[in-house]
Amino acid sequence: MTSQPSLNRFEQLKAAKDGLAVKDELEQFAALGWEAIDKSDLEHRLKWLGIFYRPVTPGKFMLRLRIPNGIITADQMHVLAEVVQRYGDDGSADITTRQNLQLRGLRFEDFPDIFRRFKAVGLTSVQSGMDNVRNITGSPVAGIDGDELIDTRDLVQAVQDMITNKGEGNAEFTNLPRKFNIAIEGGRDNAVHAEINDIAFVPAYNAGELGFNVLVGGFFSARRCEAAIPLDAWVPPTAAAVVGICRAILTVYRDYGLRSNRQKARLMWLIDEWGMERFQAAIADHLGHPLTPAAAKDEIDWDKRDHLGVHPQLQPGFSFVGLHIPVGRLDAAAMFELARLAEVYGNGEIRWTVEQNVILPFIANENLPMFLAEPLLERFRLEPTPLTRSLVSCTGAQFCNFALVETKQRAVAIAQTLDQRLDIPHRIRIHWTGCPNSCGQPQVADIGLMGTKVRKDGKTVEGVDIYMGGTVGKDAQLGTCVQKGIACDDLIAVLESLMIEKLGATPKAPAP
Ligand code: SRM
Ligand code: SF4
């Protein structure tokens, strides 16, 4: 590691004791009770196991999983549903903006048992928080999309296995300077938002051979948001090549990433400080061979799909069906039902999307009518109303102590109201995020709403800054802030005007 002027307090915390060390102490912590756990272990190191203490709901913990490529089996889902069910009304799960699941309401004393059950079905939550690589995203229709270029599933799994030592925890990569995101896109529509990841792989032909161009340094933070930039490197679509370059970049970042100011610790800040040439040379040095220059163009040339509804599958005679899960919130009953539907009608797979929705693949076409009549589809619809359809929301004030506003419930209520009032000719993607950390990715949305506090009638109330102009798919571009400090109570009127003036919406004709 380079010597750096002074280490920030999180670096000191990690130097005092590695985050992963709590793995061996879990049984003891559970026996003692969470109140007896040292504060720095409770609030920080437990995140290396995916366990998040929630100051908003003390004693009710959140567990963030790792779901490579967003795919789980019905057996795994069954276990997750059983875990959530234990906690009655406190238990729930959220589909995250990284194609992942977070379980809520968990009691600390149950974690040893929960982890034993996870191990039995091949689930892991290791290294999913703090200064680790987050859930690795891949094309949600990998292996079932007739237009796919590269199947990302094994590649994502191989990268996760390298980083986490097959889910057991890997001390080599548990002390990065900051969080780190990796995405592998195998389709033409950039379903994973490649450009907002620290490393992104996008399909590209190099002299007729299909592989990936590599992008680096994309990230959002309260201080700065950047789209990823080309590393000017191309790799073949093999696990060895993809894992190799991820390992090289992570090693360089781990050893040279900036550790004094935590606000400047993401990968892009190191690239800025070094310049791309020096960064590339360091990666090549680690690989032991020069980088193959990037292909002149990538193959992302479609608009982004949302996968809702029934779609013919690569495999003849089968369809995949995308169901809309309002702002990604699930309860135990819905989780059991999804597992059942996947088993009865599909091949047992359940897939999550970064839009916080679900895809059930391998539904035999002759069974579609029966499947489409299942009661769960009245709740999780194939064709929701236009604004509800493309709604994404971060956790917000219900569980997140960074939040400046409540997000999920408000997001749904406002979308439903505007859906009743407006005819929407084109999809309008609205993303809510409860604070400037941007977990809800407001910068990729047509309309992004970022929580803030505003003064109204002499009082401080919940409000938002409005972002617009985010585009996805081909030519993806980050949106920017267009209006600041709108009180949430005034938001419906402001959004209604914006949609009419700028996005082609028209008021619905009054009912006769
Ligand atoms: Fe995030 C911190 C939730 C995706 C940027 N994020 C948090 C914490 C852990 C804060 C906390 O301890 O309370 C939130 C947990 C709240 C809770 O109880 O759920 C949280 N982030 C989420 C999730 C659940 C939002 C969602 O509803 O989907 C997403 C979980 C993804 C996953 O499965 O791992 C989530 N977070 C993101 C994304 C979007 C993405 O990855 O595409 C971003 C922006 C992209 C990026 O990171 O470059 C994001 N989260 C942050 C940041 C700002 C990072 C920075 O460099 O400053 C923080 C704050 C931090 O890390 O200090 C943060
Ligand atoms: Fe919490 Fe802010 Fe992230 Fe929303 S954006 S989950 S409020 S940290």
PDB file of N, CA and C in Angstrom, residues 101-184:
ATOM      1  N   LEU A 101     -31.463  -8.922  -2.921  1.00  0.00           N
ATOM      2  CA  LEU A 101     -32.511  -8.889  -1.898  1.00  0.00           C
ATOM      3  C   LEU A 101     -31.941  -8.446  -0.563  1.00  0.00           C
ATOM      4  N   GLN A 102     -32.728  -7.693   0.179  1.00  0.00           N
ATOM      5  CA  GLN A 102     -32.425  -7.374   1.572  1.00  0.00           C
ATOM      6  C   GLN A 102     -33.602  -7.851   2.420  1.00  0.00           C
ATOM      7  N   LEU A 103     -33.292  -8.604   3.476  1.00  0.00           N
ATOM      8  CA  LEU A 103     -34.346  -9.086   4.377  1.00  0.00           C
ATOM      9  C   LEU A 103     -34.418  -8.157   5.581  1.00  0.00           C
ATOM     10  N   ARG A 104     -35.641  -7.977   6.106  1.00  0.00           N
ATOM     11  CA  ARG A 104     -35.810  -6.997   7.181  1.00  0.00           C
ATOM     12  C   ARG A 104     -36.503  -7.579   8.401  1.00  0.00           C
ATOM     13  N   GLY A 105     -36.212  -6.925   9.526  1.00  0.00           N
ATOM     14  CA  GLY A 105     -36.904  -7.267  10.775  1.00  0.00           C
ATOM     15  C   GLY A 105     -36.253  -8.422  11.524  1.00  0.00           C
ATOM     16  N   LEU A 106     -35.024  -8.810  11.126  1.00  0.00           N
ATOM     17  CA  LEU A 106     -34.413 -10.013  11.687  1.00  0.00           C
ATOM     18  C   LEU A 106     -33.884  -9.769  13.103  1.00  0.00           C
ATOM     19  N   ARG A 107     -33.999 -10.801  13.952  1.00  0.00           N
ATOM     20  CA  ARG A 107     -33.486 -10.730  15.331  1.00  0.00           C
ATOM     21  C   ARG A 107     -32.079 -11.314  15.355  1.00  0.00           C
ATOM     22  N   PHE A 108     -31.208 -10.654  16.125  1.00  0.00           N
ATOM     23  CA  PHE A 108     -29.796 -11.044  16.079  1.00  0.00           C
ATOM     24  C   PHE A 108     -29.560 -12.490  16.488  1.00  0.00           C
ATOM     25  N   GLU A 109     -30.294 -12.942  17.507  1.00  0.00           N
ATOM     26  CA  GLU A 109     -30.040 -14.297  18.033  1.00  0.00           C
ATOM     27  C   GLU A 109     -30.276 -15.375  16.968  1.00  0.00           C
ATOM     28  N   ASP A 110     -30.998 -15.028  15.904  1.00  0.00           N
ATOM     29  CA  ASP A 110     -31.309 -16.028  14.869  1.00  0.00           C
ATOM     30  C   ASP A 110     -30.225 -16.146  13.788  1.00  0.00           C
ATOM     31  N   PHE A 111     -29.260 -15.216  13.767  1.00  0.00           N
ATOM     32  CA  PHE A 111     -28.323 -15.220  12.634  1.00  0.00           C
ATOM     33  C   PHE A 111     -27.528 -16.522  12.477  1.00  0.00           C
ATOM     34  N   PRO A 112     -27.002 -17.124  13.571  1.00  0.00           N
ATOM     35  CA  PRO A 112     -26.260 -18.373  13.342  1.00  0.00           C
ATOM     36  C   PRO A 112     -27.123 -19.421  12.630  1.00  0.00           C
ATOM     37  N   ASP A 113     -28.369 -19.537  13.051  1.00  0.00           N
ATOM     38  CA  ASP A 113     -29.264 -20.512  12.409  1.00  0.00           C
ATOM     39  C   ASP A 113     -29.557 -20.102  10.956  1.00  0.00           C
ATOM     40  N   ILE A 114     -29.790 -18.815  10.744  1.00  0.00           N
ATOM     41  CA  ILE A 114     -30.073 -18.332   9.376  1.00  0.00           C
ATOM     42  C   ILE A 114     -28.892 -18.663   8.462  1.00  0.00           C
ATOM     43  N   PHE A 115     -27.674 -18.419   8.939  1.00  0.00           N
ATOM     44  CA  PHE A 115     -26.511 -18.682   8.086  1.00  0.00           C
ATOM     45  C   PHE A 115     -26.325 -20.180   7.826  1.00  0.00           C
ATOM     46  N   ARG A 116     -26.680 -21.016   8.800  1.00  0.00           N
ATOM     47  CA  ARG A 116     -26.614 -22.473   8.557  1.00  0.00           C
ATOM     48  C   ARG A 116     -27.601 -22.859   7.449  1.00  0.00           C
ATOM     49  N   ARG A 117     -28.795 -22.275   7.519  1.00  0.00           N
ATOM     50  CA  ARG A 117     -29.789 -22.579   6.478  1.00  0.00           C
ATOM     51  C   ARG A 117     -29.331 -22.061   5.113  1.00  0.00           C
ATOM     52  N   PHE A 118     -28.705 -20.884   5.120  1.00  0.00           N
ATOM     53  CA  PHE A 118     -28.197 -20.330   3.858  1.00  0.00           C
ATOM     54  C   PHE A 118     -27.177 -21.281   3.241  1.00  0.00           C
ATOM     55  N   LYS A 119     -26.269 -21.728   4.068  1.00  0.00           N
ATOM     56  CA  LYS A 119     -25.185 -22.594   3.563  1.00  0.00           C
ATOM     57  C   LYS A 119     -25.763 -23.853   2.922  1.00  0.00           C
ATOM     58  N   ALA A 120     -26.802 -24.388   3.532  1.00  0.00           N
ATOM     59  CA  ALA A 120     -27.392 -25.632   3.025  1.00  0.00           C
ATOM     60  C   ALA A 120     -27.955 -25.457   1.614  1.00  0.00           C
ATOM     61  N   VAL A 121     -28.365 -24.220   1.267  1.00  0.00           N
ATOM     62  CA  VAL A 121     -28.934 -24.021  -0.083  1.00  0.00           C
ATOM     63  C   VAL A 121     -28.048 -23.140  -0.966  1.00  0.00           C
ATOM     64  N   GLY A 122     -26.815 -22.886  -0.513  1.00  0.00           N
ATOM     65  CA  GLY A 122     -25.873 -22.138  -1.358  1.00  0.00           C
ATOM     66  C   GLY A 122     -26.126 -20.645  -1.423  1.00  0.00           C
ATOM     67  N   LEU A 123     -26.661 -20.059  -0.351  1.00  0.00           N
ATOM     68  CA  LEU A 123     -26.831 -18.601  -0.308  1.00  0.00           C
ATOM     69  C   LEU A 123     -25.715 -17.989   0.529  1.00  0.00           C
ATOM     70  N   THR A 124     -25.318 -16.770   0.176  1.00  0.00           N
ATOM     71  CA  THR A 124     -24.345 -16.070   1.017  1.00  0.00           C
ATOM     72  C   THR A 124     -24.677 -14.580   1.079  1.00  0.00           C
ATOM     73  N   SER A 125     -24.269 -13.956   2.176  1.00  0.00           N
ATOM     74  CA  SER A 125     -24.451 -12.507   2.311  1.00  0.00           C
ATOM     75  C   SER A 125     -23.094 -11.861   2.589  1.00  0.00           C
ATOM     76  N   VAL A 126     -22.020 -12.620   2.386  1.00  0.00           N
ATOM     77  CA  VAL A 126     -20.706 -12.147   2.821  1.00  0.00           C
ATOM     78  C   VAL A 126     -20.230 -10.955   1.976  1.00  0.00           C
ATOM     79  N   GLN A 127     -19.537 -10.022   2.608  1.00  0.00           N
ATOM     80  CA  GLN A 127     -18.913  -8.872   1.945  1.00  0.00           C
ATOM     81  C   GLN A 127     -19.923  -8.051   1.120  1.00  0.00           C
ATOM     82  N   SER A 128     -21.154  -7.946   1.620  1.00  0.00           N
ATOM     83  CA  SER A 128     -22.152  -7.213   0.811  1.00  0.00           C
ATOM     84  C   SER A 128     -22.323  -5.759   1.245  1.00  0.00           C
ATOM     85  N   GLY A 129     -21.625  -5.362   2.318  1.00  0.00           N
ATOM     86  CA  GLY A 129     -21.715  -3.960   2.742  1.00  0.00           C
ATOM     87  C   GLY A 129     -20.328  -3.384   3.006  1.00  0.00           C
ATOM     88  N   MET A 130     -20.303  -2.116   3.378  1.00  0.00           N
ATOM     89  CA  MET A 130     -19.058  -1.377   3.682  1.00  0.00           C
ATOM     90  C   MET A 130     -18.020  -1.489   2.557  1.00  0.00           C
ATOM     91  N   ASP A 131     -16.729  -1.630   2.901  1.00  0.00           N
ATOM     92  CA  ASP A 131     -15.702  -1.428   1.870  1.00  0.00           C
ATOM     93  C   ASP A 131     -15.424  -2.715   1.089  1.00  0.00           C
ATOM     94  N   ASN A 132     -16.453  -3.192   0.456  1.00  0.00           N
ATOM     95  CA  ASN A 132     -16.423  -4.460  -0.281  1.00  0.00           C
ATOM     96  C   ASN A 132     -17.062  -4.286  -1.655  1.00  0.00           C
ATOM     97  N   VAL A 133     -16.890  -5.309  -2.478  1.00  0.00           N
ATOM     98  CA  VAL A 133     -17.552  -5.315  -3.780  1.00  0.00           C
ATOM     99  C   VAL A 133     -19.014  -5.713  -3.563  1.00  0.00           C
ATOM    100  N   ARG A 134     -19.925  -4.892  -4.049  1.00  0.00           N
ATOM    101  CA  ARG A 134     -21.368  -5.149  -3.904  1.00  0.00           C
ATOM    102  C   ARG A 134     -21.853  -6.265  -4.844  1.00  0.00           C
ATOM    103  N   ASN A 135     -23.132  -6.572  -4.729  1.00  0.00           N
ATOM    104  CA  ASN A 135     -23.705  -7.608  -5.596  1.00  0.00           C
ATOM    105  C   ASN A 135     -23.341  -7.333  -7.058  1.00  0.00           C
ATOM    106  N   ILE A 136     -22.884  -8.382  -7.744  1.00  0.00           N
ATOM    107  CA  ILE A 136     -22.447  -8.191  -9.135  1.00  0.00           C
ATOM    108  C   ILE A 136     -23.639  -8.428 -10.053  1.00  0.00           C
ATOM    109  N   THR A 137     -23.930  -7.427 -10.880  1.00  0.00           N
ATOM    110  CA  THR A 137     -25.122  -7.506 -11.718  1.00  0.00           C
ATOM    111  C   THR A 137     -24.769  -8.084 -13.096  1.00  0.00           C
ATOM    112  N   GLY A 138     -25.763  -8.725 -13.696  1.00  0.00           N
ATOM    113  CA  GLY A 138     -25.598  -9.290 -15.041  1.00  0.00           C
ATOM    114  C   GLY A 138     -26.928  -9.207 -15.766  1.00  0.00           C
ATOM    115  N   SER A 139     -26.940  -9.527 -17.051  1.00  0.00           N
ATOM    116  CA  SER A 139     -28.175  -9.401 -17.825  1.00  0.00           C
ATOM    117  C   SER A 139     -29.277 -10.245 -17.185  1.00  0.00           C
ATOM    118  N   PRO A 140     -30.435  -9.631 -16.894  1.00  0.00           N
ATOM    119  CA  PRO A 140     -31.482 -10.383 -16.202  1.00  0.00           C
ATOM    120  C   PRO A 140     -32.079 -11.500 -17.048  1.00  0.00           C
ATOM    121  N   VAL A 141     -31.892 -11.418 -18.378  1.00  0.00           N
ATOM    122  CA  VAL A 141     -32.423 -12.483 -19.240  1.00  0.00           C
ATOM    123  C   VAL A 141     -31.281 -13.318 -19.838  1.00  0.00           C
ATOM    124  N   ALA A 142     -30.172 -13.378 -19.129  1.00  0.00           N
ATOM    125  CA  ALA A 142     -29.021 -14.173 -19.600  1.00  0.00           C
ATOM    126  C   ALA A 142     -29.439 -15.621 -19.837  1.00  0.00           C
ATOM    127  N   GLY A 143     -29.090 -16.132 -20.988  1.00  0.00           N
ATOM    128  CA  GLY A 143     -29.359 -17.541 -21.292  1.00  0.00           C
ATOM    129  C   GLY A 143     -30.770 -17.833 -21.769  1.00  0.00           C
ATOM    130  N   ILE A 144     -31.652 -16.824 -21.733  1.00  0.00           N
ATOM    131  CA  ILE A 144     -33.036 -17.081 -22.176  1.00  0.00           C
ATOM    132  C   ILE A 144     -33.487 -16.074 -23.240  1.00  0.00           C
ATOM    133  N   ASP A 145     -32.575 -15.173 -23.609  1.00  0.00           N
ATOM    134  CA  ASP A 145     -32.908 -14.082 -24.527  1.00  0.00           C
ATOM    135  C   ASP A 145     -32.398 -14.443 -25.925  1.00  0.00           C
ATOM    136  N   GLY A 146     -33.310 -14.536 -26.879  1.00  0.00           N
ATOM    137  CA  GLY A 146     -32.922 -14.892 -28.241  1.00  0.00           C
ATOM    138  C   GLY A 146     -31.954 -13.905 -28.863  1.00  0.00           C
ATOM    139  N   ASP A 147     -31.932 -12.672 -28.356  1.00  0.00           N
ATOM    140  CA  ASP A 147     -31.052 -11.656 -28.937  1.00  0.00           C
ATOM    141  C   ASP A 147     -29.773 -11.456 -28.129  1.00  0.00           C
ATOM    142  N   GLU A 148     -29.550 -12.342 -27.196  1.00  0.00           N
ATOM    143  CA  GLU A 148     -28.373 -12.181 -26.326  1.00  0.00           C
ATOM    144  C   GLU A 148     -27.068 -12.305 -27.109  1.00  0.00           C
ATOM    145  N   LEU A 149     -26.071 -11.559 -26.678  1.00  0.00           N
ATOM    146  CA  LEU A 149     -24.744 -11.686 -27.276  1.00  0.00           C
ATOM    147  C   LEU A 149     -23.865 -12.597 -26.429  1.00  0.00           C
ATOM    148  N   ILE A 150     -23.845 -12.357 -25.116  1.00  0.00           N
ATOM    149  CA  ILE A 150     -22.999 -13.171 -24.228  1.00  0.00           C
ATOM    150  C   ILE A 150     -23.814 -13.546 -22.990  1.00  0.00           C
ATOM    151  N   ASP A 151     -23.763 -14.798 -22.617  1.00  0.00           N
ATOM    152  CA  ASP A 151     -24.427 -15.260 -21.394  1.00  0.00           C
ATOM    153  C   ASP A 151     -23.555 -14.856 -20.194  1.00  0.00           C
ATOM    154  N   THR A 152     -24.087 -14.009 -19.341  1.00  0.00           N
ATOM    155  CA  THR A 152     -23.258 -13.438 -18.262  1.00  0.00           C
ATOM    156  C   THR A 152     -23.238 -14.289 -16.989  1.00  0.00           C
ATOM    157  N   ARG A 153     -24.088 -15.321 -16.891  1.00  0.00           N
ATOM    158  CA  ARG A 153     -24.295 -15.976 -15.592  1.00  0.00           C
ATOM    159  C   ARG A 153     -23.023 -16.575 -14.990  1.00  0.00           C
ATOM    160  N   ASP A 154     -22.310 -17.384 -15.779  1.00  0.00           N
ATOM    161  CA  ASP A 154     -21.110 -18.030 -15.218  1.00  0.00           C
ATOM    162  C   ASP A 154     -20.012 -17.008 -14.953  1.00  0.00           C
ATOM    163  N   LEU A 155     -19.991 -15.954 -15.757  1.00  0.00           N
ATOM    164  CA  LEU A 155     -18.946 -14.940 -15.578  1.00  0.00           C
ATOM    165  C   LEU A 155     -19.161 -14.203 -14.253  1.00  0.00           C
ATOM    166  N   VAL A 156     -20.424 -13.810 -14.003  1.00  0.00           N
ATOM    167  CA  VAL A 156     -20.739 -13.109 -12.754  1.00  0.00           C
ATOM    168  C   VAL A 156     -20.413 -14.018 -11.564  1.00  0.00           C
ATOM    169  N   GLN A 157     -20.819 -15.283 -11.666  1.00  0.00           N
ATOM    170  CA  GLN A 157     -20.559 -16.227 -10.564  1.00  0.00           C
ATOM    171  C   GLN A 157     -19.054 -16.377 -10.331  1.00  0.00           C
ATOM    172  N   ALA A 158     -18.293 -16.462 -11.426  1.00  0.00           N
ATOM    173  CA  ALA A 158     -16.838 -16.655 -11.281  1.00  0.00           C
ATOM    174  C   ALA A 158     -16.198 -15.438 -10.602  1.00  0.00           C
ATOM    175  N   VAL A 159     -16.660 -14.239 -10.952  1.00  0.00           N
ATOM    176  CA  VAL A 159     -16.089 -13.041 -10.323  1.00  0.00           C
ATOM    177  C   VAL A 159     -16.463 -13.024  -8.838  1.00  0.00           C
ATOM    178  N   GLN A 160     -17.733 -13.338  -8.546  1.00  0.00           N
ATOM    179  CA  GLN A 160     -18.136 -13.374  -7.126  1.00  0.00           C
ATOM    180  C   GLN A 160     -17.322 -14.429  -6.348  1.00  0.00           C
ATOM    181  N   ASP A 161     -17.133 -15.597  -6.945  1.00  0.00           N
ATOM    182  CA  ASP A 161     -16.378 -16.656  -6.264  1.00  0.00           C
ATOM    183  C   ASP A 161     -14.947 -16.207  -5.958  1.00  0.00           C
ATOM    184  N   MET A 162     -14.348 -15.485  -6.914  1.00  0.00           N
ATOM    185  CA  MET A 162     -12.978 -14.997  -6.690  1.00  0.00           C
ATOM    186  C   MET A 162     -12.967 -13.998  -5.534  1.00  0.00           C
ATOM    187  N   ILE A 163     -13.912 -13.059  -5.559  1.00  0.00           N
ATOM    188  CA  ILE A 163     -13.887 -11.974  -4.564  1.00  0.00           C
ATOM    189  C   ILE A 163     -14.237 -12.480  -3.168  1.00  0.00           C
ATOM    190  N   THR A 164     -15.142 -13.463  -3.091  1.00  0.00           N
ATOM    191  CA  THR A 164     -15.638 -13.897  -1.774  1.00  0.00           C
ATOM    192  C   THR A 164     -15.111 -15.269  -1.355  1.00  0.00           C
ATOM    193  N   ASN A 165     -14.177 -15.840  -2.138  1.00  0.00           N
ATOM    194  CA  ASN A 165     -13.739 -17.208  -1.842  1.00  0.00           C
ATOM    195  C   ASN A 165     -14.948 -18.136  -1.761  1.00  0.00           C
ATOM    196  N   LYS A 166     -15.702 -18.142  -2.834  1.00  0.00           N
ATOM    197  CA  LYS A 166     -16.918 -18.983  -2.951  1.00  0.00           C
ATOM    198  C   LYS A 166     -17.884 -18.778  -1.801  1.00  0.00           C
ATOM    199  N   GLY A 167     -18.023 -17.531  -1.365  1.00  0.00           N
ATOM    200  CA  GLY A 167     -19.030 -17.224  -0.346  1.00  0.00           C
ATOM    201  C   GLY A 167     -18.545 -17.385   1.083  1.00  0.00           C
ATOM    202  N   GLU A 168     -17.301 -17.837   1.255  1.00  0.00           N
ATOM    203  CA  GLU A 168     -16.781 -18.052   2.611  1.00  0.00           C
ATOM    204  C   GLU A 168     -16.146 -16.788   3.186  1.00  0.00           C
ATOM    205  N   GLY A 169     -15.831 -15.835   2.314  1.00  0.00           N
ATOM    206  CA  GLY A 169     -15.118 -14.626   2.750  1.00  0.00           C
ATOM    207  C   GLY A 169     -13.671 -14.711   2.313  1.00  0.00           C
ATOM    208  N   ASN A 170     -13.167 -13.601   1.766  1.00  0.00           N
ATOM    209  CA  ASN A 170     -11.816 -13.599   1.210  1.00  0.00           C
ATOM    210  C   ASN A 170     -11.074 -12.368   1.707  1.00  0.00           C
ATOM    211  N   ALA A 171     -10.150 -12.578   2.668  1.00  0.00           N
ATOM    212  CA  ALA A 171      -9.434 -11.467   3.310  1.00  0.00           C
ATOM    213  C   ALA A 171      -8.647 -10.634   2.298  1.00  0.00           C
ATOM    214  N   GLU A 172      -8.371 -11.204   1.126  1.00  0.00           N
ATOM    215  CA  GLU A 172      -7.629 -10.446   0.098  1.00  0.00           C
ATOM    216  C   GLU A 172      -8.388  -9.180  -0.326  1.00  0.00           C
ATOM    217  N   PHE A 173      -9.727  -9.258  -0.315  1.00  0.00           N
ATOM    218  CA  PHE A 173     -10.503  -8.116  -0.822  1.00  0.00           C
ATOM    219  C   PHE A 173     -11.513  -7.585   0.195  1.00  0.00           C
ATOM    220  N   THR A 174     -11.190  -7.694   1.479  1.00  0.00           N
ATOM    221  CA  THR A 174     -12.135  -7.167   2.479  1.00  0.00           C
ATOM    222  C   THR A 174     -11.717  -5.811   3.006  1.00  0.00           C
ATOM    223  N   ASN A 175     -10.621  -5.280   2.496  1.00  0.00           N
ATOM    224  CA  ASN A 175     -10.233  -3.934   2.944  1.00  0.00           C
ATOM    225  C   ASN A 175      -9.918  -3.067   1.735  1.00  0.00           C
ATOM    226  N   LEU A 176     -10.973  -2.779   0.976  1.00  0.00           N
ATOM    227  CA  LEU A 176     -10.847  -1.826  -0.135  1.00  0.00           C
ATOM    228  C   LEU A 176     -10.961  -0.419   0.462  1.00  0.00           C
ATOM    229  N   PRO A 177     -10.543   0.609  -0.274  1.00  0.00           N
ATOM    230  CA  PRO A 177     -10.682   1.967   0.269  1.00  0.00           C
ATOM    231  C   PRO A 177     -12.147   2.386   0.444  1.00  0.00           C
ATOM    232  N   ARG A 178     -13.053   1.747  -0.290  1.00  0.00           N
ATOM    233  CA  ARG A 178     -14.464   2.157  -0.288  1.00  0.00           C
ATOM    234  C   ARG A 178     -15.274   1.054  -0.946  1.00  0.00           C
ATOM    235  N   LYS A 179     -16.595   1.257  -1.044  1.00  0.00           N
ATOM    236  CA  LYS A 179     -17.414   0.292  -1.765  1.00  0.00           C
ATOM    237  C   LYS A 179     -16.999   0.212  -3.231  1.00  0.00           C
ATOM    238  N   PHE A 180     -17.457  -0.857  -3.932  1.00  0.00           N
ATOM    239  CA  PHE A 180     -17.029  -1.066  -5.315  1.00  0.00           C
ATOM    240  C   PHE A 180     -18.120  -1.830  -6.055  1.00  0.00           C
ATOM    241  N   ASN A 181     -18.448  -1.375  -7.264  1.00  0.00           N
ATOM    242  CA  ASN A 181     -19.536  -2.000  -8.038  1.00  0.00           C
ATOM    243  C   ASN A 181     -19.017  -2.582  -9.353  1.00  0.00           C
ATOM    244  N   ILE A 182     -19.502  -3.786  -9.675  1.00  0.00           N
ATOM    245  CA  ILE A 182     -19.129  -4.433 -10.945  1.00  0.00           C
ATOM    246  C   ILE A 182     -20.408  -4.884 -11.655  1.00  0.00           C
ATOM    247  N   ALA A 183     -20.475  -4.653 -12.969  1.00  0.00           N
ATOM    248  CA  ALA A 183     -21.627  -5.099 -13.761  1.00  0.00           C
ATOM    249  C   ALA A 183     -21.122  -5.744 -15.050  1.00  0.00           C
ATOM    250  N   ILE A 184     -21.801  -6.813 -15.463  1.00  0.00           N
ATOM    251  CA  ILE A 184     -21.457  -7.470 -16.742  1.00  0.00           C
ATOM    252  C   ILE A 184     -22.707  -7.517 -17.606  1.00  0.00           C
TER     253      ILE A 184
END
